[in-house]
């Protein structure tokens, strides 16, 4: 392969405007030129080995020109490049209100003067790897000047807790639904997963506040009626009363309203042995209690069947008690520096 050909293939492989099929074929030929086996190319590009063999053979015989689509039998293409460009332009623009996303049918209606059908729109967009009906969530996080300093502080607390202190991770889990299924499910059997009834009856919700001892893995939970500063202070007062008064307490908190309220800050100021480590905004994942809540959801709540709020509370408390009997601390490895490999 000469440098001119390699350069043209490289530009196609990196292009954001080239057809998806042209990009794929260029990547196959470049990988093959680098000595990569067919099976590895197929695995890397998520195609079949026969596809790799086909385009390697075509390139070997006809060069770059052989990577273009061969002429096909049947009716010639009805819509030219202008119509294809128009379909892509509409799909990549904002739809007219009140609709929030495009469909193939809606795009075809916008192009009614061309006589294009929804299925033809779908084929054009699929060729460009364009799906206007799919939306991925995204958080535009403002640059927080204290993000990395707070992150490093919390990670250092987890990895190097001050000797002779208690390290707590505290948060609330609200609106846990107490639901009972209308009909009994079926247990799992060989070759068949468990079945669970789709319809359910609501019996209200339960909220809890929980404190995780980071160094032991044990947890204290308490059901709450209101998620406000008064409730949170009452929980802190209970913890303060049962923890050895000779020990300093380090606590990790997120920026929830009950945590940052003036009354809560006043309580913390009046109890100097409590040292708060605030998580950055939109970074509650740094609070280890979230790991515990995740396990609680998977093991008890998600597929559980609860006849009442009290039944849900009882099962949560039973899980906590049983878990505490074999508790181990979470193995925290993140050190608070920007993730390099990820």
CSV table of C-alpha atoms in Angstrom, one decimal:
chain,number,residue,atom,x,y,z
A,1,UNK,CA,0.0,0.0,0.0
A,2,UNK,CA,1.5,3.3,-1.0
A,3,UNK,CA,1.4,6.4,1.2
A,4,UNK,CA,-1.2,8.2,-0.9
A,5,UNK,CA,-3.6,5.3,-0.6
A,6,UNK,CA,-2.9,4.9,3.1
A,7,UNK,CA,-3.5,8.6,3.6
A,8,UNK,CA,-6.9,8.6,1.8
A,9,UNK,CA,-8.0,5.5,3.8
A,10,UNK,CA,-6.9,7.2,7.1
A,11,UNK,CA,-8.9,10.3,6.3
A,12,UNK,CA,-12.0,8.2,5.5
A,13,UNK,CA,-11.6,6.2,8.7
A,14,UNK,CA,-11.5,9.4,10.8
A,15,UNK,CA,-14.2,11.3,8.9
A,16,UNK,CA,-17.3,12.3,10.7
A,17,UNK,CA,-19.2,12.9,7.4
A,18,UNK,CA,-18.3,9.8,5.4
A,19,UNK,CA,-20.8,7.0,5.1
A,20,UNK,CA,-20.7,4.4,7.9
A,21,UNK,CA,-20.0,1.6,5.3
A,22,UNK,CA,-17.1,3.6,3.8
A,23,UNK,CA,-15.6,4.2,7.3
A,24,UNK,CA,-15.9,0.5,8.1
A,25,UNK,CA,-14.2,-0.7,4.9
A,26,UNK,CA,-11.4,1.8,5.4
A,27,UNK,CA,-10.8,0.6,8.9
A,28,UNK,CA,-10.7,-3.1,7.7
A,29,UNK,CA,-8.1,-2.3,5.1
A,30,UNK,CA,-5.9,-0.3,7.4
A,31,UNK,CA,-6.0,-2.9,10.1
A,32,UNK,CA,-5.1,-5.6,7.5
A,33,UNK,CA,-2.2,-3.5,6.3
A,34,UNK,CA,-1.0,-3.3,9.8
A,35,UNK,CA,-0.8,-7.1,10.0
A,36,UNK,CA,-3.8,-7.7,12.2
A,37,UNK,CA,-5.4,-11.2,11.6
A,38,UNK,CA,-8.9,-11.4,10.1
A,39,UNK,CA,-10.5,-12.8,13.3
A,40,UNK,CA,-9.1,-10.0,15.4
A,41,UNK,CA,-10.2,-7.3,12.9
A,42,UNK,CA,-13.7,-8.8,12.9
A,43,UNK,CA,-13.8,-8.8,16.7
A,44,UNK,CA,-12.5,-5.2,17.0
A,45,UNK,CA,-15.0,-3.8,14.4
A,46,UNK,CA,-17.9,-6.1,15.5
A,47,UNK,CA,-18.4,-7.6,12.0
A,48,UNK,CA,-18.2,-11.2,10.7
A,49,UNK,CA,-14.9,-12.7,9.5
A,50,UNK,CA,-16.4,-13.2,6.0
A,51,UNK,CA,-17.0,-9.4,5.8
A,52,UNK,CA,-13.3,-8.8,6.5
A,53,UNK,CA,-12.2,-11.4,3.9
A,54,UNK,CA,-14.6,-9.9,1.3
A,55,UNK,CA,-13.2,-6.4,1.5
A,56,UNK,CA,-9.6,-7.5,1.8
A,57,UNK,CA,-10.0,-9.5,-1.4
A,58,UNK,CA,-11.7,-6.7,-3.3
A,59,UNK,CA,-9.0,-4.2,-2.3
A,60,UNK,CA,-6.3,-6.6,-3.3
A,61,UNK,CA,-7.8,-6.9,-6.7
A,62,UNK,CA,-9.1,-3.4,-7.5
A,63,UNK,CA,-7.6,-1.0,-4.9
A,64,UNK,CA,-9.6,1.9,-3.6
A,65,UNK,CA,-12.2,1.8,-6.4
A,66,UNK,CA,-13.1,-1.7,-5.3
A,67,UNK,CA,-14.3,-0.4,-1.9
A,68,UNK,CA,-17.2,1.3,-3.5
A,69,UNK,CA,-20.6,-0.4,-3.7
A,70,UNK,CA,-21.0,-2.6,-6.7
A,71,UNK,CA,-23.8,-1.9,-9.1
A,72,UNK,CA,-27.0,-3.7,-8.1
A,73,UNK,CA,-29.7,-5.2,-10.1
A,74,UNK,CA,-33.2,-3.9,-9.8
A,75,UNK,CA,-34.9,-0.5,-9.9
A,76,UNK,CA,-32.5,2.4,-9.9
A,77,UNK,CA,-32.4,4.7,-6.9
A,78,UNK,CA,-35.4,7.1,-6.9
A,79,UNK,CA,-34.0,9.8,-4.8
A,80,UNK,CA,-30.7,11.6,-5.5
A,81,UNK,CA,-28.1,13.1,-3.1
A,82,UNK,CA,-30.1,16.3,-2.6
A,83,UNK,CA,-33.0,14.3,-1.1
A,84,UNK,CA,-30.7,12.3,1.1
A,85,UNK,CA,-29.0,15.5,2.3
A,86,UNK,CA,-32.4,17.0,3.0
A,87,UNK,CA,-33.5,14.0,5.1
A,88,UNK,CA,-30.3,14.2,7.2
A,89,UNK,CA,-30.6,18.0,7.6
A,90,UNK,CA,-34.2,17.6,9.0
A,91,UNK,CA,-33.2,14.7,11.3
A,92,UNK,CA,-30.4,16.8,12.8
A,93,UNK,CA,-32.6,19.9,13.4
A,94,UNK,CA,-35.1,20.6,16.1
A,95,UNK,CA,-38.6,19.3,15.3
A,96,UNK,CA,-41.5,21.8,15.3
A,97,UNK,CA,-43.4,22.0,18.5
A,98,UNK,CA,-45.0,20.5,20.5
A,99,UNK,CA,-43.1,17.3,19.4
A,100,UNK,CA,-39.7,16.9,20.9
A,101,UNK,CA,-38.2,14.1,18.7
A,102,UNK,CA,-38.3,13.2,15.0
A,103,UNK,CA,-39.8,9.9,13.7
A,104,UNK,CA,-39.3,8.5,10.2
A,105,UNK,CA,-42.9,9.2,9.4
A,106,UNK,CA,-42.7,12.8,10.6
A,107,UNK,CA,-39.5,13.4,8.5
A,108,UNK,CA,-41.3,12.0,5.4
A,109,UNK,CA,-44.2,14.4,6.0
A,110,UNK,CA,-41.8,17.3,6.0
A,111,UNK,CA,-40.4,16.1,2.7
A,112,UNK,CA,-43.8,15.3,1.1
A,113,UNK,CA,-42.9,17.2,-2.1
A,114,UNK,CA,-40.2,14.6,-2.8
A,115,UNK,CA,-42.5,11.6,-2.6
A,116,UNK,CA,-40.2,9.9,-0.1
A,117,UNK,CA,-41.7,7.2,2.2
A,118,UNK,CA,-41.0,6.7,5.9
A,119,UNK,CA,-39.2,3.4,5.1
A,120,UNK,CA,-36.9,5.2,2.6
A,121,UNK,CA,-36.1,7.8,5.3
A,122,UNK,CA,-35.2,5.0,7.7
A,123,UNK,CA,-32.8,3.5,5.2
A,124,UNK,CA,-31.1,6.8,4.5
A,125,UNK,CA,-30.7,7.6,8.2
A,126,UNK,CA,-29.5,4.0,9.0
A,127,UNK,CA,-26.9,4.4,6.3
A,128,UNK,CA,-25.6,7.5,8.2
A,129,UNK,CA,-25.9,5.8,11.6
A,130,UNK,CA,-28.4,8.5,12.6
A,131,UNK,CA,-31.3,7.8,15.0
A,132,UNK,CA,-33.2,11.1,15.7
A,133,UNK,CA,-35.7,9.3,18.0
A,134,UNK,CA,-33.0,8.4,20.5
A,135,UNK,CA,-32.0,10.9,23.2
A,136,UNK,CA,-29.2,10.3,25.7
A,137,UNK,CA,-29.3,12.2,29.0
A,138,UNK,CA,-26.4,14.6,29.7
A,139,UNK,CA,-25.5,16.8,32.6
A,140,UNK,CA,-23.8,20.1,31.8
A,141,UNK,CA,-22.0,20.5,35.0
A,142,UNK,CA,-20.6,24.0,35.8
A,143,UNK,CA,-17.0,24.1,36.6
A,144,UNK,CA,-16.8,23.9,40.4
A,145,UNK,CA,-13.5,25.4,41.7
A,146,UNK,CA,-13.7,23.2,44.8
A,147,UNK,CA,-14.6,20.0,43.0
A,148,UNK,CA,-11.2,18.4,43.1
A,149,UNK,CA,-10.2,19.7,46.5
A,150,UNK,CA,-13.4,18.3,48.1
A,151,UNK,CA,-13.1,15.0,46.2
A,152,UNK,CA,-9.4,14.6,47.3
A,153,UNK,CA,-10.4,15.5,50.9
A,154,UNK,CA,-13.1,12.8,51.0
A,155,UNK,CA,-11.0,10.1,49.3
A,156,UNK,CA,-8.1,10.9,51.7
A,157,UNK,CA,-10.5,10.5,54.6
A,158,UNK,CA,-11.6,7.1,53.3
A,159,UNK,CA,-8.1,5.9,52.5
A,160,UNK,CA,-6.3,7.4,55.6
A,161,UNK,CA,-8.9,7.9,58.4
A,162,UNK,CA,-7.4,9.8,61.4
A,163,UNK,CA,-6.6,7.3,64.1
A,164,UNK,CA,-8.9,7.1,67.1
A,165,UNK,CA,-11.8,8.7,65.2
A,166,UNK,CA,-15.2,7.7,63.8
A,167,UNK,CA,-15.9,8.2,60.1
A,168,UNK,CA,-19.5,8.3,59.1
A,169,UNK,CA,-21.3,8.5,55.8
A,170,UNK,CA,-24.8,9.8,56.2
A,171,UNK,CA,-27.7,10.4,53.8
A,172,UNK,CA,-31.5,9.9,53.4
A,173,UNK,CA,-33.2,7.5,51.0
A,174,UNK,CA,-36.7,8.8,50.4
A,175,UNK,CA,-40.0,7.6,48.8
A,176,UNK,CA,-39.3,3.9,48.9
A,177,UNK,CA,-42.5,2.4,47.6
A,178,UNK,CA,-44.3,-0.3,49.6
A,179,UNK,CA,-45.9,-2.4,46.9
A,180,UNK,CA,-47.6,-5.8,46.9
A,181,UNK,CA,-48.1,-7.8,43.8
A,182,UNK,CA,-51.7,-8.6,42.8
A,183,UNK,CA,-50.9,-12.3,42.1
A,184,UNK,CA,-48.1,-14.5,43.4
A,185,UNK,CA,-45.0,-15.0,41.3
A,186,UNK,CA,-43.1,-18.2,40.3
A,187,UNK,CA,-39.7,-19.2,41.7
A,188,UNK,CA,-36.7,-19.7,39.4
A,189,UNK,CA,-36.2,-23.2,37.9
A,190,UNK,CA,-33.4,-24.7,35.7
A,191,UNK,CA,-33.6,-23.0,32.3
A,192,UNK,CA,-36.3,-20.5,33.5
A,193,UNK,CA,-35.9,-17.2,35.5
A,194,UNK,CA,-38.2,-16.2,38.3
A,195,UNK,CA,-41.5,-14.7,37.3
A,196,UNK,CA,-43.0,-11.7,39.0
A,197,UNK,CA,-46.5,-10.2,38.6
A,198,UNK,CA,-46.5,-7.0,36.7
A,199,UNK,CA,-49.5,-5.3,38.4
A,200,UNK,CA,-49.2,-4.2,42.0
A,201,UNK,CA,-51.0,-2.3,44.8
A,202,UNK,CA,-49.5,0.7,46.4
A,203,UNK,CA,-49.4,1.0,50.2
A,204,UNK,CA,-47.6,4.3,50.5
A,205,UNK,CA,-43.9,5.1,50.7
A,206,UNK,CA,-41.2,4.9,53.4
A,207,UNK,CA,-38.2,7.2,53.9
A,208,UNK,CA,-35.1,6.4,55.9
A,209,UNK,CA,-32.0,8.2,57.1
A,210,UNK,CA,-28.9,6.1,57.5
A,211,UNK,CA,-25.4,6.4,58.8
A,212,UNK,CA,-22.6,4.1,57.6
A,213,UNK,CA,-19.5,3.5,59.8
A,214,UNK,CA,-16.9,3.6,57.0
A,215,UNK,CA,-14.3,1.8,59.1
A,216,UNK,CA,-16.5,-1.2,60.1
A,217,UNK,CA,-19.2,-1.3,57.4
A,218,UNK,CA,-22.0,-1.3,60.0
A,219,UNK,CA,-25.1,0.9,59.4
A,220,UNK,CA,-27.7,2.5,61.6
A,221,UNK,CA,-31.0,3.4,59.9
A,222,UNK,CA,-34.1,5.1,61.1
A,223,UNK,CA,-37.5,5.6,59.4
A,224,UNK,CA,-38.5,9.3,59.0
A,225,UNK,CA,-41.8,11.0,58.3
A,226,UNK,CA,-40.2,14.3,57.1
A,227,UNK,CA,-36.9,14.9,55.4
A,228,UNK,CA,-36.1,18.3,57.0
A,229,UNK,CA,-33.6,19.9,59.2
A,230,UNK,CA,-35.4,19.1,62.4
A,231,UNK,CA,-35.5,15.4,61.6
A,232,UNK,CA,-31.8,15.4,60.5
A,233,UNK,CA,-30.7,17.1,63.7
A,234,UNK,CA,-32.6,14.6,65.8
A,235,UNK,CA,-30.7,11.8,64.0
A,236,UNK,CA,-27.4,13.5,64.6
A,237,UNK,CA,-28.2,14.0,68.3
A,238,UNK,CA,-29.0,10.3,68.6
A,239,UNK,CA,-25.6,9.4,67.0
A,240,UNK,CA,-23.8,11.9,69.2
A,241,UNK,CA,-25.3,10.3,72.3
A,242,UNK,CA,-24.2,6.7,71.4
A,243,UNK,CA,-20.7,7.4,70.1
A,244,UNK,CA,-17.8,7.5,72.6
A,245,UNK,CA,-17.6,11.1,73.7
A,246,UNK,CA,-13.8,10.9,73.7
A,247,UNK,CA,-13.8,10.3,69.9
A,248,UNK,CA,-13.8,12.9,67.1
A,249,UNK,CA,-16.4,12.3,64.4
A,250,UNK,CA,-15.8,12.9,60.7
A,251,UNK,CA,-18.9,12.8,58.6
A,252,UNK,CA,-19.4,12.9,54.8
A,253,UNK,CA,-22.5,14.8,53.7
A,254,UNK,CA,-23.9,15.8,50.3
A,255,UNK,CA,-25.6,19.2,49.7
A,256,UNK,CA,-29.2,18.1,50.5
A,257,UNK,CA,-31.4,20.8,51.9
A,258,UNK,CA,-31.7,19.2,55.3
A,259,UNK,CA,-27.9,19.1,55.5
A,260,UNK,CA,-27.1,22.6,54.5
A,261,UNK,CA,-29.9,24.3,56.4
A,262,UNK,CA,-29.0,27.1,58.8
A,263,UNK,CA,-30.3,25.1,61.8
A,264,UNK,CA,-28.2,22.1,60.8
A,265,UNK,CA,-25.1,24.2,60.4
A,266,UNK,CA,-25.8,25.8,63.8
A,267,UNK,CA,-26.1,22.3,65.4
A,268,UNK,CA,-22.8,21.3,63.8
A,269,UNK,CA,-21.1,24.5,65.0
A,270,UNK,CA,-22.4,23.8,68.6
A,271,UNK,CA,-20.8,20.3,68.5
A,272,UNK,CA,-17.1,20.9,67.7
A,273,UNK,CA,-16.2,17.2,67.6
A,274,UNK,CA,-18.2,16.8,64.4
A,275,UNK,CA,-16.1,17.6,61.3
A,276,UNK,CA,-18.0,17.8,58.0
A,277,UNK,CA,-16.6,16.8,54.7
A,278,UNK,CA,-19.0,18.1,52.0
A,279,UNK,CA,-19.2,16.3,48.6
A,280,UNK,CA,-19.0,18.5,45.5
A,281,UNK,CA,-22.2,19.4,43.7
A,282,UNK,CA,-23.5,16.5,41.6
A,283,UNK,CA,-21.1,14.1,43.2
A,284,UNK,CA,-23.1,12.3,45.8
A,285,UNK,CA,-21.5,9.1,44.5
A,286,UNK,CA,-18.6,10.0,46.7
A,287,UNK,CA,-20.8,9.3,49.7
A,288,UNK,CA,-20.3,5.6,50.6
A,289,UNK,CA,-23.8,5.3,52.0
A,290,UNK,CA,-25.0,5.3,48.4
A,291,UNK,CA,-23.3,1.9,47.9
A,292,UNK,CA,-25.3,0.6,50.8
A,293,UNK,CA,-28.5,2.0,49.4
A,294,UNK,CA,-27.8,0.4,46.1
A,295,UNK,CA,-27.4,-3.0,47.8
A,296,UNK,CA,-30.5,-2.4,49.8
A,297,UNK,CA,-32.5,-1.7,46.6
A,298,UNK,CA,-31.2,-4.7,44.8
A,299,UNK,CA,-31.6,-7.2,47.7
A,300,UNK,CA,-34.8,-6.0,49.3
A,301,UNK,CA,-36.8,-3.3,47.6
A,302,UNK,CA,-36.7,-3.8,43.8
A,303,UNK,CA,-38.4,-7.3,43.7
A,304,UNK,CA,-39.8,-7.3,47.2
A,305,UNK,CA,-43.5,-7.7,48.1
A,306,UNK,CA,-44.8,-5.6,51.0
A,307,UNK,CA,-48.3,-5.7,52.4
A,308,UNK,CA,-47.9,-2.3,54.2
A,309,UNK,CA,-45.5,0.5,55.1
A,310,UNK,CA,-44.8,-1.3,58.4
A,311,UNK,CA,-44.0,-4.5,56.5
A,312,UNK,CA,-41.5,-2.6,54.4
A,313,UNK,CA,-39.9,-0.9,57.4
A,314,UNK,CA,-39.6,-4.3,59.2
A,315,UNK,CA,-37.9,-5.9,56.2
A,316,UNK,CA,-35.5,-3.1,55.8
A,317,UNK,CA,-34.6,-3.2,59.5
A,318,UNK,CA,-34.2,-7.0,59.4
A,319,UNK,CA,-31.8,-6.6,56.4
A,320,UNK,CA,-29.8,-4.0,58.2
A,321,UNK,CA,-29.5,-6.2,61.4
A,322,UNK,CA,-28.5,-9.3,59.4
A,323,UNK,CA,-26.0,-7.3,57.3
A,324,UNK,CA,-24.4,-5.7,60.4
A,325,UNK,CA,-23.7,-9.2,61.9
A,326,UNK,CA,-21.3,-9.9,59.0
A,327,UNK,CA,-20.4,-6.3,58.0
A,328,UNK,CA,-17.2,-5.4,56.3
A,329,UNK,CA,-15.9,-2.0,55.2
A,330,UNK,CA,-16.1,-1.2,51.5
A,331,UNK,CA,-12.9,-1.5,49.6
A,332,UNK,CA,-12.4,2.1,48.4
A,333,UNK,CA,-9.6,2.6,45.9
A,334,UNK,CA,-10.3,5.9,44.1
A,335,UNK,CA,-7.8,8.5,45.3
A,336,UNK,CA,-9.6,11.6,44.1
A,337,UNK,CA,-7.4,12.4,41.1
A,338,UNK,CA,-8.8,12.7,37.6
A,339,UNK,CA,-9.5,9.3,36.1
A,340,UNK,CA,-6.8,8.7,33.5
A,341,UNK,CA,-7.6,5.4,31.8
A,342,UNK,CA,-11.4,5.8,32.1
